[in-house]
Amino acid sequence: MRVLVLGGSWFVGRAVVEDATRRGHDITVFNRGVTRAPLPSDVRRIVGDRESEADVRSLARFGPWDAVVDVSGSVPAVVRRSASILADVAERCAFVSTISAYREWPHAPVDEESPVWDADPNADPDTRRWDPDAYGPLKVGCEIACREAFGPQRLLVLRPHVVLGRYEYVGRLPWWLNRMHRGGQVLAPAPDRAIQPVDVRDLAEFVLDRLEHSDGGVYNVAPPADAARYGTMLRACMEATASSAERPVELVWIDENWLVDQGIGQWTELPLWRNAAAPWEMKVDRAHAVGLRCRPLAETVDDTWAWLRNGGRAVDHERFAEHGIAAEKESALIARWHSRPDHGGAMSRPASSGTLD
């Protein structure tokens, strides 16, 4: 296939490019060239800004392509303009959306038929800064824009849950790995809560598999809901960093409701933790029925740590700094937890305790 990737230098786009190259596809990458990330030597890189109609029209002259993979679209009006131009030179489109498209998430289980946010395919906010409240509706607007340009039969929409792995720019898993590497008492919530992050490589493979099968429609992309637990992830982070940890690790398991009462920033101060009814109840039967394969979470953790230890670093991104609890605050919360009048130690388990699966 001849594949055009909008983005392609970092995280999901980078994984798509690397996997597509291994498969022998002819790859063109279109981005601003800001990160200057190295790409395989046989990948054609075209520098341009998708916000510029002139740049996108210039890009279209390098077509045609069998597929365009849009991993960077987040502004509906911008996506609509580029999709309408590229629909004439690309046979199919794969748009990478998000679980945040669902109006009921994280308060109820979601499948591909769950209601999504009302959205405008012409929306163009005044700012390009990250807004968690606007993110879901804007992504739905982008989906609509792609559907109007390509039609439902030529459009593949992927709605992944949280994506983890090397080249991550948000910083969730890197924060936990670096925290375990620092050692000492680690504040740890919800060991038994199910968790469904998808490895970036598995998402990339699924996108390309579906394009090679000329598939369309909407797919939720994540492991099954019972594949791993929060405690599994934290223990995997501890084990991955054990040989180089500055101090031994003690996981201090603290009640979720108590943490909420303390005003902890859910999803940010303790990355990937949210005390909601269904933050990790995404139905993924449709994708697994057509071949989605998800590797064990421990493999994602190990691979990300190896990347970090070998000089990998996150690209500068405004969302990176919002993740992770300050060391002083973490220590104070652990002390406060232990000083409760009813403290019995039941929620605190040493690092040597059994595997939490």
Short mmCIF file of C-alpha atoms in Angstrom, two decimals:
data_model
loop_
_atom_site.label_atom_id
_atom_site.label_comp_id
_atom_site.label_asym_id
_atom_site.label_seq_id
_atom_site.Cartn_x
_atom_site.Cartn_y
_atom_site.Cartn_z
CA MET A 1 0.00 0.00 0.00
CA ARG A 2 0.91 3.62 -0.46
CA VAL A 3 0.13 5.22 2.91
CA LEU A 4 0.10 8.87 3.93
CA VAL A 5 0.49 9.53 7.67
CA LEU A 6 -0.56 12.92 9.02
CA GLY A 7 1.81 13.29 11.96
CA GLY A 8 4.13 10.32 12.04
CA SER A 9 7.07 11.55 14.11
CA TRP A 10 5.87 10.69 17.58
CA PHE A 11 3.97 8.07 19.56
CA VAL A 12 1.02 6.56 17.62
CA GLY A 13 2.12 8.03 14.30
CA ARG A 14 5.70 6.90 14.83
CA ALA A 15 4.51 3.34 15.64
CA VAL A 16 2.32 3.29 12.52
CA VAL A 17 5.24 4.41 10.35
CA GLU A 18 7.64 1.86 11.83
CA ASP A 19 5.19 -1.04 11.47
CA ALA A 20 4.12 -0.02 7.96
CA THR A 21 7.76 0.16 6.91
CA ARG A 22 8.39 -3.35 8.26
CA ARG A 23 5.44 -4.54 6.16
CA GLY A 24 6.99 -3.08 3.02
CA HIS A 25 4.47 -0.30 2.45
CA ASP A 26 5.38 2.94 0.70
CA ILE A 27 5.12 5.63 3.40
CA THR A 28 4.78 9.39 3.18
CA VAL A 29 4.80 11.46 6.37
CA PHE A 30 3.38 14.99 6.51
CA ASN A 31 4.08 17.17 9.52
CA ARG A 32 5.65 20.45 10.60
CA GLY A 33 9.05 18.87 11.30
CA VAL A 34 9.14 20.44 14.77
CA THR A 35 10.41 17.41 16.70
CA ARG A 36 12.95 16.41 14.00
CA ALA A 37 12.50 12.79 15.04
CA PRO A 38 14.50 10.35 12.89
CA LEU A 39 12.42 8.16 10.60
CA PRO A 40 13.31 5.08 8.53
CA SER A 41 15.47 6.07 5.57
CA ASP A 42 12.92 5.01 2.95
CA VAL A 43 10.12 7.14 4.40
CA ARG A 44 9.29 10.28 2.41
CA ARG A 45 8.87 13.27 4.71
CA ILE A 46 6.98 16.32 3.49
CA VAL A 47 7.16 19.32 5.77
CA GLY A 48 4.06 21.45 6.01
CA ASP A 49 1.31 22.65 8.32
CA ARG A 50 -2.12 21.05 7.97
CA GLU A 51 -3.64 24.33 9.19
CA SER A 52 -2.48 25.84 5.90
CA GLU A 53 -4.79 25.01 3.01
CA ALA A 54 -1.97 25.81 0.58
CA ASP A 55 0.32 23.29 2.31
CA VAL A 56 -2.32 20.56 2.17
CA ARG A 57 -3.04 21.22 -1.50
CA SER A 58 0.67 21.05 -2.20
CA LEU A 59 0.80 17.74 -0.32
CA ALA A 60 -2.03 16.32 -2.42
CA ARG A 61 0.15 16.60 -5.53
CA PHE A 62 2.34 13.78 -4.14
CA GLY A 63 -0.61 11.36 -4.23
CA PRO A 64 -2.44 9.21 -4.88
CA TRP A 65 -2.41 6.97 -1.80
CA ASP A 66 -4.29 3.84 -0.88
CA ALA A 67 -4.87 5.21 2.61
CA VAL A 68 -4.34 8.27 4.77
CA VAL A 69 -3.86 7.73 8.50
CA ASP A 70 -4.74 10.76 10.60
CA VAL A 71 -3.21 10.53 14.07
CA SER A 72 -2.87 14.26 14.68
CA GLY A 73 -6.30 15.70 13.93
CA SER A 74 -7.97 17.47 16.86
CA VAL A 75 -9.58 20.61 15.39
CA PRO A 76 -12.71 19.76 13.35
CA ALA A 77 -12.46 22.68 10.92
CA VAL A 78 -8.81 21.85 10.18
CA VAL A 79 -9.55 18.15 9.77
CA ARG A 80 -12.51 18.92 7.51
CA ARG A 81 -10.41 21.04 5.19
CA SER A 82 -7.59 18.50 4.91
CA ALA A 83 -9.98 15.54 4.59
CA SER A 84 -11.95 17.20 1.80
CA ILE A 85 -8.73 17.80 -0.15
CA LEU A 86 -7.20 14.38 0.48
CA ALA A 87 -10.41 12.46 -0.26
CA ASP A 88 -9.67 13.04 -3.95
CA VAL A 89 -6.20 11.45 -3.74
CA ALA A 90 -6.62 8.78 -1.02
CA GLU A 91 -8.83 5.72 -1.34
CA ARG A 92 -9.43 5.28 2.37
CA CYS A 93 -9.01 7.18 5.65
CA ALA A 94 -8.21 5.91 9.14
CA PHE A 95 -8.88 8.47 11.85
CA VAL A 96 -7.51 7.83 15.35
CA SER A 97 -10.06 9.17 17.82
CA THR A 98 -10.44 8.46 21.56
CA ILE A 99 -12.56 6.90 24.28
CA SER A 100 -13.30 10.48 25.32
CA ALA A 101 -15.67 10.63 22.33
CA TYR A 102 -18.27 8.82 24.45
CA ARG A 103 -20.57 11.09 26.42
CA GLU A 104 -21.08 8.56 29.25
CA TRP A 105 -17.41 7.73 29.84
CA PRO A 106 -16.06 7.24 32.56
CA HIS A 107 -19.36 6.89 34.38
CA ALA A 108 -20.80 3.93 32.45
CA PRO A 109 -19.50 1.09 30.28
CA VAL A 110 -19.20 2.04 26.60
CA ASP A 111 -19.31 0.16 23.31
CA GLU A 112 -19.27 1.37 19.72
CA GLU A 113 -23.01 2.10 19.83
CA SER A 114 -22.84 4.24 22.97
CA PRO A 115 -23.84 7.89 22.50
CA VAL A 116 -21.04 10.28 21.61
CA TRP A 117 -20.84 14.00 22.25
CA ASP A 118 -22.80 16.41 20.10
CA ALA A 119 -20.23 18.00 17.86
CA ASP A 120 -19.73 20.46 15.03
CA PRO A 121 -17.46 19.42 12.12
CA ASN A 122 -16.79 23.12 11.50
CA ALA A 123 -15.69 23.91 15.06
CA ASP A 124 -12.46 25.84 15.46
CA PRO A 125 -11.66 26.93 19.03
CA ASP A 126 -9.78 30.15 19.61
CA THR A 127 -6.88 28.28 21.19
CA ARG A 128 -4.80 25.20 20.42
CA ARG A 129 -4.04 24.60 24.08
CA TRP A 130 -5.11 21.30 25.61
CA ASP A 131 -8.61 21.44 27.12
CA PRO A 132 -9.78 18.16 28.72
CA ASP A 133 -13.41 19.24 28.68
CA ALA A 134 -13.36 20.07 24.96
CA TYR A 135 -11.19 17.17 23.83
CA GLY A 136 -13.96 14.57 23.40
CA PRO A 137 -16.44 16.79 21.53
CA LEU A 138 -13.68 18.11 19.27
CA LYS A 139 -12.58 14.59 18.37
CA VAL A 140 -16.17 13.67 17.51
CA GLY A 141 -16.32 16.74 15.30
CA CYS A 142 -13.20 15.47 13.53
CA GLU A 143 -14.81 12.05 13.04
CA ILE A 144 -17.86 13.69 11.45
CA ALA A 145 -15.63 15.82 9.21
CA CYS A 146 -13.81 12.70 7.95
CA ARG A 147 -17.09 10.85 7.41
CA GLU A 148 -18.50 13.71 5.36
CA ALA A 149 -15.38 13.83 3.18
CA PHE A 150 -14.74 10.11 2.66
CA GLY A 151 -18.17 8.59 3.26
CA PRO A 152 -18.82 5.78 5.77
CA GLN A 153 -17.56 3.00 3.48
CA ARG A 154 -14.14 4.58 3.06
CA LEU A 155 -13.62 5.60 6.69
CA LEU A 156 -12.11 3.63 9.57
CA VAL A 157 -12.46 5.21 13.03
CA LEU A 158 -10.38 3.90 15.92
CA ARG A 159 -11.36 4.84 19.46
CA PRO A 160 -8.53 3.58 21.69
CA HIS A 161 -8.53 3.66 25.44
CA VAL A 162 -5.39 5.11 27.03
CA VAL A 163 -2.37 4.37 24.83
CA LEU A 164 0.97 3.57 26.47
CA GLY A 165 4.46 2.72 25.24
CA ARG A 166 7.67 4.22 23.92
CA TYR A 167 7.57 7.77 22.52
CA GLU A 168 4.68 8.62 24.87
CA TYR A 169 4.37 12.39 25.13
CA VAL A 170 1.70 12.62 27.86
CA GLY A 171 3.98 11.10 30.50
CA ARG A 172 1.68 8.79 32.46
CA LEU A 173 3.68 5.57 32.37
CA PRO A 174 7.07 7.35 32.35
CA TRP A 175 6.07 9.12 35.56
CA TRP A 176 5.23 5.86 37.32
CA LEU A 177 8.45 4.25 36.12
CA ASN A 178 10.58 7.15 37.29
CA ARG A 179 8.72 7.22 40.59
CA MET A 180 9.45 3.53 41.21
CA HIS A 181 13.07 4.12 40.24
CA ARG A 182 13.33 6.77 42.97
CA GLY A 183 12.13 4.19 45.51
CA GLY A 184 10.89 4.60 49.07
CA GLN A 185 7.25 4.56 50.10
CA VAL A 186 5.04 4.91 47.05
CA LEU A 187 1.44 6.03 47.40
CA ALA A 188 -0.60 3.45 45.47
CA PRO A 189 -4.37 3.40 44.93
CA ALA A 190 -6.84 0.72 43.89
CA PRO A 191 -4.76 -2.46 43.47
CA ASP A 192 -7.76 -4.49 42.34
CA ARG A 193 -9.30 -2.00 39.91
CA ALA A 194 -9.30 -3.32 36.33
CA ILE A 195 -7.22 -1.38 33.80
CA GLN A 196 -7.25 -1.40 29.97
CA PRO A 197 -4.38 0.58 28.46
CA VAL A 198 -3.37 -0.49 24.95
CA ASP A 199 0.23 -0.73 23.78
CA VAL A 200 0.98 1.77 21.02
CA ARG A 201 2.41 -1.04 18.86
CA ASP A 202 -0.80 -3.05 19.13
CA LEU A 203 -2.87 -0.03 18.11
CA ALA A 204 -0.59 0.61 15.12
CA GLU A 205 -0.76 -3.02 14.02
CA PHE A 206 -4.54 -3.02 14.24
CA VAL A 207 -4.85 0.15 12.16
CA LEU A 208 -2.71 -1.33 9.40
CA ASP A 209 -4.39 -4.74 9.56
CA ARG A 210 -7.79 -3.14 9.04
CA LEU A 211 -6.55 -0.95 6.18
CA GLU A 212 -4.98 -3.97 4.47
CA HIS A 213 -8.41 -5.63 4.67
CA SER A 214 -10.11 -2.47 3.29
CA ASP A 215 -12.20 -2.37 6.44
CA GLY A 216 -14.36 0.53 7.61
CA GLY A 217 -16.54 1.40 10.57
CA VAL A 218 -15.81 2.12 14.20
CA TYR A 219 -13.67 0.03 16.55
CA ASN A 220 -12.90 0.44 20.23
CA VAL A 221 -9.26 -0.54 20.76
CA ALA A 222 -8.08 -1.89 24.11
CA PRO A 223 -7.39 -5.17 25.88
CA PRO A 224 -10.33 -6.99 27.47
CA ALA A 225 -11.56 -5.41 30.71
CA ASP A 226 -10.22 -8.31 32.80
CA ALA A 227 -6.74 -8.38 31.25
CA ALA A 228 -4.90 -6.52 34.04
CA ARG A 229 -5.36 -4.55 37.21
CA TYR A 230 -3.92 -1.32 38.53
CA GLY A 231 -1.81 -3.28 40.99
CA THR A 232 -0.46 -5.35 38.08
CA MET A 233 0.79 -2.20 36.39
CA LEU A 234 2.41 -0.73 39.49
CA ARG A 235 4.11 -4.00 40.38
CA ALA A 236 5.37 -4.30 36.78
CA CYS A 237 6.83 -0.78 37.06
CA MET A 238 8.48 -1.72 40.34
CA GLU A 239 9.96 -4.92 38.90
CA ALA A 240 11.16 -3.22 35.71
CA THR A 241 13.12 -0.62 37.68
CA ALA A 242 14.25 -2.86 40.57
CA SER A 243 17.81 -3.44 39.38
CA SER A 244 18.57 0.28 39.25
CA ALA A 245 16.23 1.69 41.92
CA GLU A 246 17.80 4.25 44.22
CA ARG A 247 16.07 2.70 47.26
CA PRO A 248 13.84 -0.32 47.92
CA VAL A 249 10.18 0.28 47.11
CA GLU A 250 7.28 -0.09 49.49
CA LEU A 251 3.84 0.19 47.89
CA VAL A 252 1.45 1.84 50.33
CA TRP A 253 -2.06 0.93 49.19
CA ILE A 254 -4.51 3.64 50.19
CA ASP A 255 -8.29 3.59 50.01
CA GLU A 256 -9.68 5.33 46.93
CA ASN A 257 -12.46 7.16 48.73
CA TRP A 258 -10.01 8.52 51.28
CA LEU A 259 -7.82 9.84 48.47
CA VAL A 260 -10.82 11.54 46.92
CA ASP A 261 -11.55 13.21 50.26
CA GLN A 262 -7.98 14.52 50.29
CA GLY A 263 -8.52 16.27 46.96
CA ILE A 264 -6.00 14.27 44.92
CA GLY A 265 -6.05 15.14 41.23
CA GLN A 266 -7.52 12.04 39.62
CA TRP A 267 -5.96 10.89 36.33
CA THR A 268 -3.13 13.41 36.76
CA GLU A 269 -1.51 13.48 40.22
CA LEU A 270 -1.84 9.69 40.29
CA PRO A 271 -1.70 8.90 36.57
CA LEU A 272 -4.28 6.47 35.18
CA TRP A 273 -6.26 6.37 38.43
CA ARG A 274 -9.85 7.60 38.50
CA ASN A 275 -12.41 6.80 41.17
CA ALA A 276 -15.40 6.65 38.81
CA ALA A 277 -17.98 3.98 38.11
CA ALA A 278 -16.51 2.70 34.85
CA PRO A 279 -13.20 4.31 33.81
CA TRP A 280 -11.94 0.97 32.48
CA GLU A 281 -15.08 -0.65 31.11
CA MET A 282 -14.69 -0.26 27.37
CA LYS A 283 -16.30 -3.05 25.37
CA VAL A 284 -13.84 -4.31 22.76
CA ASP A 285 -15.46 -7.49 21.41
CA ARG A 286 -15.78 -6.06 17.89
CA ALA A 287 -12.05 -5.36 17.49
CA HIS A 288 -10.95 -8.65 19.05
CA ALA A 289 -13.35 -10.56 16.79
CA VAL A 290 -11.42 -9.31 13.72
CA GLY A 291 -7.98 -9.93 15.12
CA LEU A 292 -6.91 -7.24 17.61
CA ARG A 293 -4.02 -8.66 19.61
CA CYS A 294 -2.92 -7.01 22.86
CA ARG A 295 0.34 -7.92 24.54
CA PRO A 296 0.63 -8.23 28.35
CA LEU A 297 0.84 -4.92 30.18
CA ALA A 298 4.16 -5.95 31.74
CA GLU A 299 5.69 -6.10 28.25
CA THR A 300 4.61 -2.51 27.60
CA VAL A 301 6.09 -1.44 30.93
CA ASP A 302 9.40 -3.20 30.28
CA ASP A 303 9.69 -1.79 26.77
CA THR A 304 8.96 1.76 27.92
CA TRP A 305 11.53 1.55 30.69
CA ALA A 306 14.14 0.19 28.26
CA TRP A 307 13.41 3.13 25.97
CA LEU A 308 13.80 5.63 28.82
CA ARG A 309 17.01 4.01 30.06
CA ASN A 310 18.50 4.09 26.56
CA GLY A 311 18.11 7.82 26.19
CA GLY A 312 14.46 8.03 25.22
CA ARG A 313 12.75 11.20 26.28
CA ALA A 314 9.31 12.60 25.88
CA VAL A 315 8.78 15.34 23.35
CA ASP A 316 8.06 18.74 24.91
CA HIS A 317 4.32 18.81 25.45
CA GLU A 318 2.06 20.92 27.65
CA ARG A 319 0.35 17.86 29.13
CA PHE A 320 3.54 16.24 30.43
CA ALA A 321 3.98 18.60 33.38
CA GLU A 322 0.48 17.98 34.75
CA HIS A 323 1.18 14.34 35.63
CA GLY A 324 2.53 13.11 38.93
CA ILE A 325 2.22 14.02 42.59
CA ALA A 326 4.88 16.16 44.27
CA ALA A 327 7.20 14.20 46.54
CA GLU A 328 6.42 16.33 49.59
CA LYS A 329 2.68 15.94 49.10
CA GLU A 330 2.98 12.20 48.61
CA SER A 331 4.98 11.81 51.85
CA ALA A 332 2.51 13.95 53.78
CA LEU A 333 -0.46 11.93 52.53
CA ILE A 334 1.18 8.63 53.45
CA ALA A 335 1.93 9.96 56.96
CA ARG A 336 -1.64 11.22 57.28
CA TRP A 337 -2.98 7.84 56.16
CA HIS A 338 -0.89 6.00 58.74
CA SER A 339 -1.88 8.43 61.52
CA ARG A 340 -5.61 7.87 61.15
CA PRO A 341 -7.23 6.83 64.45
CA ASP A 342 -8.63 3.68 62.82
CA HIS A 343 -5.41 2.77 60.98
CA GLY A 344 -4.83 -0.95 61.00
CA GLY A 345 -2.35 -1.33 58.18
CA ALA A 346 -4.67 -3.45 56.06
CA MET A 347 -4.21 -1.35 52.95
CA SER A 348 -0.42 -1.16 53.13
CA ARG A 349 1.49 -4.04 51.55
CA PRO A 350 5.28 -4.31 51.30
CA ALA A 351 6.91 -4.71 47.93
CA SER A 352 7.70 -8.34 48.68
CA SER A 353 4.02 -9.34 48.88
CA GLY A 354 2.45 -11.62 46.27
CA THR A 355 1.67 -10.61 42.70
CA LEU A 356 -1.50 -8.58 42.35
CA ASP A 357 -3.28 -10.08 39.34
#
